[in-house]
XYZ file of C-alpha atoms in Angstrom:
725
model
C 21.911 9.292 73.786
C 24.139 8.098 70.959
C 23.983 4.381 70.480
C 26.899 2.492 69.153
C 26.547 -0.295 66.699
C 25.258 -3.505 68.258
C 27.617 -6.348 68.889
C 26.642 -9.029 66.375
C 28.185 -11.765 68.444
C 26.422 -11.220 71.749
C 23.202 -10.303 73.544
C 23.284 -8.046 76.586
C 20.790 -8.826 79.348
C 19.275 -6.326 81.701
C 16.689 -6.969 84.378
C 13.279 -5.733 83.636
C 11.182 -4.816 86.661
C 7.959 -5.247 84.703
C 8.525 -8.960 84.408
C 10.090 -9.562 87.780
C 7.158 -11.631 88.891
C 8.019 -14.246 86.295
C 10.755 -15.594 88.600
C 9.916 -17.702 91.608
C 12.483 -16.440 94.238
C 15.679 -14.527 94.877
C 17.740 -17.618 94.073
C 16.625 -17.504 90.513
C 17.566 -13.850 90.304
C 21.030 -14.458 91.650
C 21.487 -17.328 89.215
C 20.411 -15.082 86.354
C 22.816 -12.282 87.328
C 25.695 -14.709 87.570
C 24.939 -16.067 84.043
C 27.606 -15.016 81.532
C 26.229 -13.373 78.361
C 28.848 -14.348 75.826
C 27.175 -17.084 73.718
C 29.839 -17.281 71.055
C 31.838 -19.911 72.917
C 28.830 -22.173 73.373
C 27.232 -22.129 69.890
C 27.971 -24.980 67.571
C 28.523 -24.350 63.888
C 25.318 -26.226 63.016
C 23.143 -24.432 65.586
C 19.843 -23.108 64.203
C 20.093 -19.659 65.668
C 16.628 -18.628 64.477
C 15.029 -21.265 66.681
C 17.258 -20.248 69.571
C 16.317 -16.615 69.113
C 12.622 -17.518 69.066
C 13.019 -19.365 72.353
C 15.069 -16.627 73.927
C 12.554 -13.950 73.088
C 10.041 -15.771 75.248
C 11.886 -14.415 78.288
C 12.264 -10.947 79.699
C 15.602 -10.113 78.173
C 14.199 -10.716 74.667
C 11.751 -7.846 74.851
C 14.307 -5.344 73.611
C 14.885 -7.171 70.315
C 14.182 -5.064 67.177
C 12.441 -2.333 69.162
C 13.473 1.239 68.402
C 12.153 2.604 71.699
C 14.286 0.242 73.801
C 17.612 1.319 75.214
C 19.289 -1.795 73.929
C 19.286 -2.606 70.218
C 20.297 -5.910 68.726
C 20.200 -7.778 65.419
C 19.745 -11.493 65.008
C 22.482 -13.575 63.507
C 21.576 -16.025 60.758
C 23.345 -19.296 60.264
C 25.075 -18.200 57.047
C 26.431 -15.069 58.683
C 23.660 -12.779 57.560
C 21.643 -10.520 59.793
C 17.883 -10.183 60.181
C 17.523 -6.431 60.299
C 14.809 -3.939 60.975
C 14.032 -2.287 57.542
C 13.051 0.975 59.231
C 16.677 1.464 60.310
C 17.969 1.219 56.731
C 18.549 4.055 54.319
C 15.946 4.825 51.668
C 17.734 3.049 48.792
C 18.639 0.032 50.941
C 15.092 -0.201 52.211
C 13.728 -0.244 48.595
C 16.196 -2.938 47.651
C 15.368 -4.997 50.742
C 11.624 -4.674 49.974
C 12.046 -5.903 46.404
C 14.197 -8.796 47.582
C 11.583 -9.835 50.098
C 8.897 -9.656 47.389
C 10.895 -12.071 45.207
C 10.930 -14.566 48.088
C 7.220 -14.265 48.868
C 5.475 -13.812 45.478
C 3.257 -16.606 44.168
C 4.412 -16.010 40.597
C 6.380 -18.932 39.213
C 10.037 -18.439 38.334
C 10.643 -15.118 40.082
C 11.537 -16.703 43.482
C 14.177 -18.765 41.697
C 16.044 -15.579 40.845
C 16.374 -14.580 44.501
C 17.372 -18.084 45.580
C 19.904 -18.656 42.781
C 23.213 -19.988 44.269
C 25.321 -18.553 41.434
C 25.212 -16.325 38.362
C 24.863 -19.172 35.864
C 21.828 -20.528 37.663
C 20.317 -17.037 37.754
C 21.079 -16.464 34.025
C 19.285 -19.681 33.059
C 16.176 -18.623 34.950
C 16.309 -15.138 33.444
C 16.410 -16.716 29.973
C 13.455 -18.977 30.766
C 11.456 -16.078 32.156
C 12.137 -14.022 29.017
C 11.030 -16.870 26.743
C 7.810 -17.290 28.729
C 7.205 -13.529 28.726
C 7.640 -13.327 24.947
C 5.271 -16.235 24.412
C 2.743 -14.688 26.739
C 2.963 -11.333 24.942
C 2.397 -13.026 21.568
C -0.614 -14.904 22.876
C -1.962 -11.808 24.639
C -1.718 -9.760 21.412
C -3.606 -12.497 19.540
C -6.309 -12.544 22.223
C -6.699 -8.765 22.128
C -6.841 -8.720 18.318
C -9.520 -11.383 18.373
C -11.529 -9.328 20.837
C -11.110 -6.142 18.795
C -12.669 -7.804 15.747
C -15.991 -7.561 17.606
C -17.333 -10.673 15.922
C -20.955 -11.589 16.439
C -23.167 -14.611 15.939
C -26.835 -14.802 14.975
C -29.142 -17.088 16.914
C -32.303 -18.268 15.155
C -35.206 -19.453 17.276
C -38.660 -20.607 16.252
C -41.151 -19.507 18.889
C -44.598 -21.045 19.175
C -46.446 -18.152 20.687
C -49.222 -15.726 19.848
C -47.833 -13.289 17.303
C -49.227 -9.736 17.333
C -51.291 -8.843 14.292
C -49.584 -6.145 12.203
C -50.995 -2.889 10.919
C -52.592 -3.118 7.453
C -52.671 -0.022 5.227
C -55.174 0.054 2.347
C -55.093 2.582 -0.511
C -56.941 3.026 -3.786
C -54.606 2.850 -6.788
C -56.345 6.003 -7.984
C -55.233 8.821 -5.649
C -57.888 11.443 -6.437
C -61.391 11.496 -7.894
C -61.400 12.620 -11.519
C -64.760 14.370 -11.144
C -63.424 16.576 -8.335
C -59.769 17.171 -9.116
C -60.339 18.713 -12.536
C -61.759 21.794 -10.875
C -58.217 22.682 -9.850
C -56.558 24.882 -12.512
C -53.108 23.316 -12.212
C -54.513 19.802 -12.559
C -56.581 20.824 -15.591
C -53.471 22.177 -17.288
C -51.441 19.078 -16.482
C -54.124 16.690 -17.769
C -54.532 18.779 -20.911
C -50.824 18.664 -21.702
C -50.761 14.985 -20.802
C -53.547 14.221 -23.277
C -51.796 16.184 -25.994
C -48.482 14.447 -25.441
C -50.119 11.004 -25.359
C -51.878 11.709 -28.683
C -48.653 12.819 -30.322
C -46.865 9.757 -28.988
C -49.553 7.515 -30.496
C -49.453 9.290 -33.842
C -45.667 9.101 -34.098
C -45.512 5.359 -33.473
C -46.506 4.395 -37.022
C -46.408 5.682 -40.581
C -49.400 6.097 -42.857
C -50.371 3.200 -45.081
C -53.067 2.777 -47.695
C -52.831 -0.974 -47.656
C -55.637 -2.951 -46.148
C -55.161 -5.696 -43.622
C -57.665 -8.466 -43.217
C -58.364 -10.488 -40.087
C -60.279 -13.728 -40.207
C -62.204 -14.885 -37.151
C -64.434 -17.905 -37.331
C -65.405 -17.162 -40.923
C -65.909 -13.401 -40.321
C -63.617 -11.186 -42.364
C -62.710 -7.793 -40.935
C -61.003 -5.312 -43.226
C -59.478 -2.057 -42.046
C -57.236 0.541 -43.558
C -53.926 0.742 -41.777
C -50.817 2.807 -41.937
C -47.503 1.436 -43.133
C -45.448 -0.239 -40.449
C -41.975 -1.660 -40.277
C -41.222 -5.225 -41.119
C -42.844 -7.622 -38.691
C -44.851 -4.906 -36.907
C -48.520 -5.763 -36.335
C -51.456 -3.814 -34.926
C -53.560 -4.869 -31.940
C -57.157 -4.264 -30.921
C -58.360 -3.006 -27.558
C -61.810 -2.016 -26.243
C -62.485 1.726 -26.120
C -65.408 3.854 -24.962
C -66.824 6.211 -27.561
C -69.839 8.349 -28.278
C -71.972 6.498 -30.823
C -75.053 6.822 -32.976
C -76.863 3.526 -33.123
C -79.465 2.524 -35.706
C -81.289 -0.475 -34.269
C -83.934 -0.630 -36.992
C -81.802 -2.710 -39.332
C -81.283 -5.309 -36.562
C -77.509 -5.302 -36.875
C -76.985 -3.796 -33.397
C -73.906 -1.986 -34.746
C -73.228 1.671 -33.993
C -71.304 4.414 -35.717
C -68.578 5.834 -33.550
C -68.026 9.551 -32.962
C -64.655 9.358 -31.320
C -63.995 13.088 -30.980
C -67.306 13.829 -29.244
C -67.920 13.389 -25.553
C -71.059 11.340 -24.826
C -73.811 13.300 -23.130
C -75.127 10.254 -21.253
C -74.518 6.541 -20.811
C -77.144 5.832 -23.487
C -74.968 7.542 -26.081
C -71.879 5.505 -25.146
C -70.673 2.333 -26.779
C -67.578 0.142 -26.841
C -65.545 -0.199 -30.025
C -62.604 -2.339 -31.110
C -59.888 0.297 -31.425
C -56.452 0.152 -33.046
C -54.067 2.901 -31.945
C -51.850 2.541 -35.009
C -54.594 3.254 -37.503
C -56.975 5.098 -35.154
C -59.699 2.750 -36.439
C -62.654 2.084 -34.117
C -64.813 -0.766 -35.467
C -67.034 -2.625 -34.796
C -68.965 -0.683 -32.142
C -71.817 -1.941 -29.945
C -73.611 -0.560 -26.945
C -71.857 -1.172 -23.619
C -74.528 -3.521 -22.316
C -73.978 -5.779 -25.332
C -70.367 -6.509 -24.334
C -69.540 -9.125 -21.684
C -66.325 -9.897 -19.805
C -65.513 -13.583 -20.211
C -62.632 -15.949 -21.025
C -61.482 -17.155 -24.442
C -59.558 -20.264 -25.386
C -57.567 -18.780 -28.268
C -56.137 -15.314 -29.005
C -53.834 -14.266 -31.856
C -51.074 -11.676 -31.948
C -53.620 -8.964 -32.833
C -55.557 -9.642 -29.586
C -58.502 -11.033 -31.542
C -59.911 -14.009 -29.651
C -62.286 -16.946 -29.965
C -64.342 -18.390 -27.160
C -63.539 -21.888 -28.291
C -60.309 -23.197 -29.708
C -60.144 -24.619 -33.213
C -61.020 -28.254 -33.701
C -58.113 -30.597 -33.237
C -56.398 -28.380 -30.656
C -54.943 -30.353 -27.751
C -56.110 -29.541 -24.239
C -52.540 -28.857 -23.138
C -52.304 -26.176 -25.847
C -55.471 -24.376 -24.765
C -54.669 -21.297 -22.685
C -57.575 -19.367 -21.284
C -57.273 -15.609 -21.692
C -59.492 -12.831 -20.267
C -61.464 -11.182 -23.054
C -64.525 -9.088 -23.828
C -67.103 -10.314 -26.359
C -70.134 -8.790 -28.009
C -73.486 -10.369 -27.208
C -73.496 -12.908 -30.054
C -70.003 -14.074 -29.131
C -68.743 -13.743 -32.697
C -66.292 -10.918 -31.998
C -63.981 -10.990 -28.976
C -60.972 -8.891 -27.949
C -58.318 -9.788 -25.422
C -58.841 -7.569 -22.384
C -57.782 -7.701 -18.735
C -60.988 -7.212 -16.802
C -59.315 -5.000 -14.190
C -57.678 -2.722 -16.790
C -59.063 0.684 -17.634
C -60.990 1.123 -20.882
C -59.706 3.914 -23.102
C -62.000 6.941 -23.639
C -61.748 7.974 -27.295
C -63.074 11.490 -26.702
C -60.125 12.065 -24.413
C -57.710 10.321 -26.760
C -58.810 12.456 -29.737
C -59.842 15.431 -27.634
C -59.139 19.009 -28.532
C -55.994 20.272 -26.807
C -56.452 23.873 -27.787
C -58.610 24.495 -24.724
C -55.404 24.349 -22.676
C -53.546 26.787 -24.909
C -53.384 29.276 -22.019
C -50.458 27.349 -20.511
C -47.158 29.111 -21.175
C -44.111 27.629 -22.847
C -42.126 27.790 -19.612
C -44.877 25.909 -17.777
C -44.898 23.217 -20.470
C -41.142 22.823 -20.154
C -41.407 22.652 -16.369
C -43.752 19.665 -16.660
C -40.832 17.748 -18.157
C -42.601 15.892 -20.986
C -40.188 17.251 -23.587
C -40.088 15.040 -26.661
C -41.260 11.879 -24.919
C -42.800 9.272 -27.214
C -43.046 6.364 -24.782
C -46.518 6.239 -23.268
C -45.342 4.509 -20.089
C -42.762 7.248 -19.418
C -45.364 9.922 -20.161
C -47.809 8.459 -17.629
C -45.062 8.260 -14.996
C -44.151 11.905 -15.497
C -47.828 12.922 -15.396
C -48.270 11.164 -12.037
C -45.279 13.056 -10.682
C -46.695 16.367 -11.944
C -50.019 15.701 -10.210
C -48.196 15.060 -6.916
C -46.346 18.372 -7.295
C -49.552 20.249 -8.134
C -51.463 18.755 -5.189
C -48.688 19.724 -2.753
C -49.714 23.363 -3.204
C -53.042 22.556 -1.534
C -53.601 22.024 2.158
C -53.915 18.527 3.569
C -57.621 19.076 4.235
C -58.215 19.949 0.574
C -56.330 16.883 -0.614
C -58.333 14.640 1.715
C -61.617 15.972 0.330
C -60.487 15.302 -3.261
C -59.642 11.653 -2.493
C -61.953 8.745 -1.720
C -63.654 8.771 1.680
C -63.394 5.934 4.197
C -66.894 4.511 3.836
C -66.809 4.893 0.054
C -63.728 2.671 -0.126
C -64.325 0.224 2.739
C -67.713 -1.463 2.481
C -67.437 -4.570 4.654
C -64.842 -5.894 7.103
C -64.293 -8.693 9.626
C -61.437 -9.693 11.946
C -61.204 -13.027 13.771
C -64.613 -13.844 12.349
C -66.247 -10.790 13.965
C -67.415 -7.576 12.266
C -65.099 -4.563 12.354
C -65.971 -1.088 13.484
C -64.895 0.776 10.346
C -64.994 4.181 12.046
C -62.741 3.161 14.956
C -60.619 0.390 13.488
C -59.381 2.364 10.458
C -57.334 5.555 10.675
C -56.804 7.993 7.807
C -53.256 8.599 6.541
C -52.773 11.067 3.664
C -50.164 9.763 1.215
C -48.777 11.977 -1.607
C -48.821 9.091 -4.118
C -52.076 7.277 -3.294
C -54.157 9.953 -1.622
C -56.319 8.771 1.275
C -55.056 5.547 2.839
C -56.618 3.785 5.803
C -54.685 1.861 8.477
C -56.239 -1.100 10.266
C -54.955 -1.900 13.795
C -53.412 1.540 14.209
C -53.903 1.893 17.974
C -50.594 1.052 19.690
C -52.302 0.618 23.050
C -54.596 -2.198 21.853
C -53.132 -5.651 21.272
C -54.725 -7.596 18.429
C -53.833 -11.176 17.541
C -55.295 -13.975 15.448
C -57.061 -16.725 17.349
C -55.954 -19.311 14.825
C -54.056 -19.485 11.559
C -55.886 -19.218 8.258
C -57.942 -16.627 6.347
C -61.050 -17.046 8.493
C -59.188 -15.695 11.531
C -57.417 -12.775 9.924
C -58.597 -9.546 8.323
C -61.196 -9.864 5.564
C -62.281 -6.638 3.890
C -64.288 -5.736 0.800
C -63.304 -2.525 -0.981
C -65.019 -0.504 -3.713
C -62.680 1.570 -5.887
C -65.219 3.179 -8.283
C -63.212 2.767 -11.491
C -65.532 5.140 -13.366
C -64.022 8.077 -11.446
C -60.384 7.199 -12.122
C -57.855 9.708 -13.417
C -56.484 9.106 -16.939
C -53.055 8.666 -15.345
C -54.199 5.661 -13.266
C -52.930 2.676 -15.228
C -54.522 -0.127 -13.182
C -57.679 -0.676 -11.161
C -57.290 -2.115 -7.699
C -56.032 -1.720 -4.155
C -52.581 -1.051 -2.713
C -51.958 -3.048 0.475
C -49.048 -2.617 2.899
C -48.248 -4.883 5.863
C -46.102 -3.225 8.515
C -45.510 -2.842 12.233
C -47.705 -0.406 14.156
C -44.757 1.852 14.947
C -43.551 2.049 11.326
C -44.703 4.360 8.564
C -46.339 2.199 5.847
C -44.522 3.518 2.701
C -47.183 2.065 0.327
C -45.349 3.309 -2.773
C -42.267 1.239 -1.848
C -43.335 -1.786 0.190
C -46.942 -2.257 -0.910
C -48.676 -5.015 -2.901
C -51.303 -4.391 -5.585
C -54.531 -6.406 -5.540
C -56.843 -6.327 -8.599
C -60.596 -5.892 -8.664
C -62.761 -8.869 -9.526
C -60.597 -11.189 -7.430
C -60.279 -12.292 -3.840
C -56.610 -11.734 -2.972
C -55.149 -13.758 -0.103
C -51.981 -12.604 1.660
C -50.467 -15.198 3.994
C -47.997 -13.728 6.493
C -45.052 -14.913 8.544
C -43.386 -12.702 11.118
C -39.671 -12.336 11.837
C -38.234 -10.368 14.738
C -34.674 -9.147 14.411
C -32.464 -7.896 17.222
C -29.135 -6.364 16.180
C -26.178 -5.383 18.342
C -25.207 -1.699 18.487
C -21.652 -0.377 18.304
C -18.965 -1.601 18.661
C -20.303 -4.962 17.461
C -22.679 -3.582 14.837
C -23.939 -0.389 13.269
C -27.586 0.119 14.105
C -29.775 2.887 15.501
C -30.367 2.024 19.140
C -33.039 4.521 20.161
C -35.464 3.718 17.347
C -35.373 7.252 15.929
C -33.071 10.122 14.992
C -33.311 13.818 15.720
C -33.966 14.929 12.120
C -36.282 12.070 11.092
C -39.036 13.553 8.905
C -41.718 10.966 9.738
C -42.588 12.294 13.179
C -44.370 9.927 15.513
C -43.074 6.821 13.753
C -40.158 4.536 14.547
C -36.906 4.815 12.642
C -36.525 2.822 9.414
C -33.861 2.689 6.739
C -36.268 3.852 4.037
C -37.318 6.826 6.163
C -33.663 7.666 6.803
C -32.847 7.743 3.074
C -35.851 9.955 2.402
C -34.801 12.270 5.221
C -31.278 12.519 3.824
C -32.579 13.111 0.297
C -34.947 15.821 1.504
C -32.132 17.586 3.342
C -29.964 17.569 0.207
C -32.786 18.925 -1.980
C -33.596 21.723 0.473
C -29.922 22.648 0.748
C -29.297 22.754 -3.021
C -32.653 23.741 -4.512
C -34.182 25.902 -1.784
C -37.430 23.900 -1.817
C -38.550 20.479 -0.624
C -39.592 17.422 -2.598
C -43.417 17.231 -2.252
C -43.304 13.415 -2.268
C -41.822 13.487 1.243
C -42.606 15.507 4.386
C -40.853 18.855 4.473
C -38.296 20.012 7.062
C -38.538 23.236 9.005
C -41.565 24.538 7.134
C -39.725 24.813 3.779
C -42.174 25.195 0.896
C -42.385 22.336 -1.640
C -41.000 22.779 -5.139
C -43.609 24.325 -7.453
C -44.978 22.281 -10.322
C -44.622 25.044 -12.928
C -41.301 26.465 -11.656
C -38.751 25.376 -14.239
C -35.730 26.033 -12.027
C -37.194 24.031 -9.154
C -38.052 21.066 -11.357
C -34.711 20.994 -13.165
C -32.764 21.255 -9.899
C -34.816 18.492 -8.313
C -34.460 16.172 -11.303
C -30.712 16.825 -11.564
C -29.951 15.959 -7.950
C -32.356 13.037 -7.955
C -30.326 11.416 -10.730
C -27.036 12.272 -9.004
C -28.073 10.604 -5.768
C -29.361 7.622 -7.712
C -25.914 7.026 -9.217
C -23.354 4.655 -7.686
C -21.268 7.331 -5.994
C -24.300 9.379 -5.011
C -25.477 6.730 -2.581
C -22.466 7.430 -0.343
C -23.871 10.868 0.457
C -26.536 9.233 2.590
C -25.437 6.841 5.308
C -28.331 5.041 6.935
C -28.055 2.241 9.492
C -30.482 -0.530 10.237
C -32.679 -0.248 13.347
C -31.480 -2.373 16.273
C -34.955 -3.883 16.727
C -37.063 -4.612 13.674
C -40.142 -6.652 12.797
C -40.349 -8.008 9.253
C -43.356 -9.644 7.597
C -42.858 -12.009 4.673
C -45.890 -12.512 2.463
C -47.174 -15.161 0.067
C -49.927 -14.250 -2.404
C -52.735 -16.132 -4.110
C -55.930 -15.075 -5.837
C -59.253 -16.396 -7.100
C -62.063 -14.930 -9.205
C -64.580 -13.021 -7.112
C -67.506 -12.784 -6.652
C -68.800 -16.183 -7.708
C -72.024 -16.543 -9.632
C -73.586 -18.246 -6.597
C -72.873 -15.266 -4.348
C -76.320 -13.742 -3.977
C -75.982 -11.244 -1.158
C -76.320 -7.495 -0.924
C -72.896 -6.122 -1.663
C -72.266 -2.560 -0.540
C -74.760 -0.074 -1.916
C -75.721 -1.968 -5.083
C -79.491 -1.886 -5.567
C -79.577 -3.835 -8.817
C -80.236 -7.499 -9.389
C -77.728 -9.917 -7.896
C -76.190 -10.801 -11.255
C -75.818 -7.150 -12.212
C -74.287 -6.358 -8.838
C -71.805 -9.183 -9.308
C -70.740 -7.761 -12.656
C -70.416 -4.292 -11.174
C -68.258 -5.549 -8.356
C -66.061 -7.531 -10.724
C -65.070 -4.225 -12.294
C -65.071 -1.983 -9.225
C -64.537 -4.060 -6.083
C -61.902 -6.294 -4.548
C -61.903 -8.721 -1.641
C -58.774 -8.966 0.521
C -57.703 -11.541 3.106
C -54.687 -10.984 5.361
C -53.835 -13.759 7.809
C -51.060 -15.720 9.507
C -50.076 -18.936 7.776
C -48.912 -20.397 11.114
C -49.026 -19.243 14.726
C -45.266 -19.223 15.156
C -42.566 -16.754 14.300
C -38.806 -16.577 13.971
C -36.563 -14.581 16.274
C -33.137 -13.633 14.931
C -30.931 -12.244 17.701
C -27.320 -11.157 17.412
C -24.932 -11.800 20.290
C -21.233 -11.210 20.809
C -19.103 -14.116 19.643
C -16.069 -13.195 21.777
C -16.887 -10.923 24.683
C -14.918 -9.452 27.549
C -15.528 -12.512 29.751
C -14.064 -14.908 27.201
C -11.173 -12.564 26.549
C -10.329 -12.358 30.284
C -10.586 -16.139 30.579
C -8.144 -16.659 27.698
C -5.895 -13.921 29.029
C -5.795 -15.525 32.470
C -5.214 -18.947 30.944
C -2.142 -17.752 29.068
C -0.866 -15.948 32.154
C -1.154 -19.131 34.181
C 0.394 -21.250 31.416
C 3.478 -19.133 30.768
C 4.157 -17.464 34.126
C 1.881 -19.006 36.741
C 0.190 -15.676 37.397
C -3.312 -15.503 38.815
C -5.554 -12.687 39.962
C -4.096 -12.938 43.471
C -0.615 -12.637 41.988
C -1.678 -9.482 40.196
C -2.931 -8.175 43.560
C 0.514 -8.870 45.005
C 2.135 -6.733 42.321
C -0.413 -3.999 42.918
C 0.338 -4.050 46.636
C 4.062 -3.897 45.855
C 3.584 -0.812 43.733
C 1.443 0.837 46.403
C 4.026 0.072 49.095
C 6.834 1.492 46.997
C 4.797 4.609 46.334
C 4.061 4.962 50.023
C 7.745 4.575 50.902
C 8.722 7.161 48.292
C 6.148 9.686 49.488
C 7.066 9.116 53.155
C 10.763 9.512 52.391
C 10.262 12.805 50.583
C 8.015 14.156 53.345
C 10.598 13.215 55.983
C 13.407 14.824 54.012
C 11.360 17.963 53.618
C 10.737 18.167 57.350
C 14.427 17.690 58.109
C 15.294 20.395 55.619
C 12.856 22.808 57.260
C 14.272 22.085 60.731
C 17.807 22.679 59.503
C 16.789 25.960 57.903
C 15.008 27.018 61.103
C 18.089 26.101 63.181
C 20.383 28.080 60.895
C 18.194 31.173 61.276
C 18.625 31.097 65.042
């Protein structure tokens, strides 16, 4: 049935049998039928028709209002002449417009309802201008908030925690990597030491010119005259103690010996100590070893000649005690560090022709060249020994280095004895040979009961200086303090402790927690896929070594023997000239300013750092009369032996507290959203609920668009089907 447009001025009433029971009797029905339906004559101009319509719909005839399924359709008049319409009866475009207009009336956003309620264009233009100004201000503030968030700033919180700190791992190494008596049996090592001795001799000979002039030294009334070579202006010779084979004639009572510097002593009885000058190669006076004593002197001159007592009239403030070695009568003393090695003259003047079987190419590969600086020569010799030892298996290298019980004699932790076999684990290091790690077990938690040296690690070590290599410049122990999960790196992070002293290392622990990307740049997992120190946590030093090893393997075809290899690549050979030159070339390139950019290594996100303070005292004391190690001599003799060959170490916490440095985000997503919402509320009165209103509006519009297109498609299909019939 086609319906005509509804009469906007009138309602038509029709009885509804469903609600007939609402009326009391037939009289009411007759009165209703006789009621005229034209309301236009009875409505005043100020009548609120919406209230009237609400009342009218309470009765039966109002049930047909705004109902599509009813036979009678009607629209409600508004007071200003408008019509409240059913939006489903409007066209698609009109329905969209009506929906947007209704949203303007209902939204909780400030300013937008004023546009829909504007009485004229000027009023609406003013509100549009205000809304634009607020929107621009909001956009500026929003951009500033986002830029602040994108900076990813962070802050560092520092806390001092009073809690039990875990005791770190302690790695102990002998400064001498391999035993001289064992390593010389290896052909490559014998060649290297032979060339080293030859180069050192040439360097000593080239440091001065020959001179026939005599130089006299006066010590406490004793005049010493020696022939010396010519030197430059201001250059002066110095004395040092040196071991030499000697022939002693004790019948004359002088106790002096005649040195035979080029001969190797057959036994300790044929050995003596002489005052040696490298510039003149003079070795005099010489006395048997037992007639020399390590002591301290109050005065030493520029030639290292010393006196036990300072000259009369010397002020106490001017007296400076120096370590020295004196012959038994105390009339002749030489400045000498007690922990330093004593030169062997038979090696210094030794015959180098026995190593003439080494080829010219092998000599060049060793890299000594025309070196004349003894320190540089020793450094290069150490490197050559590392390269030569890399050709051996790890088991062979371990056997050539010092064993655990030979190095570690006594130990205590928290005042209780250690179990040396269980508490120390062997780690083979290319630079220092056998090293031993205390507190290596990651499953066992060790901590100090109290602060102070008595409640830390105390260990006595015997280095056996008589079996040192000629390339070992100092006598003592290398100590490294590190976390259990970290590789020790004794050549980089270690501390050297001398023999003849008790060395105390006071520790403080710091824990660092860094933020990963995007706030920071740290390694989050604690390791990387190509990290060469397997089984250990990631560290920056290990990362640089991994990167360097990868570059060397890629460019030289061999690996640097100072670091673990990658993928089973063989280490560079000690006598391969091409390998050595390639390795040295790229080592210098990476060490340059621009070379460092080839390796990019981040810090670990979680790291434990130990800061250390060091102090020392002479050890053992003369009053210490206990059995030390395996010494079977008298107590005084054992003390002297341990002054030269042993060291006492103490590692402890200075205080039972530690610092925690933790990074946190300075401006996170929560703060950004709070500032964002604050600016939204300030400039446009928008809240989260308002945003939900806009989201609902968008969803409704999308739904209307999809429904419209589906309906149009159905109509189109019906029309096509009708045309086919």
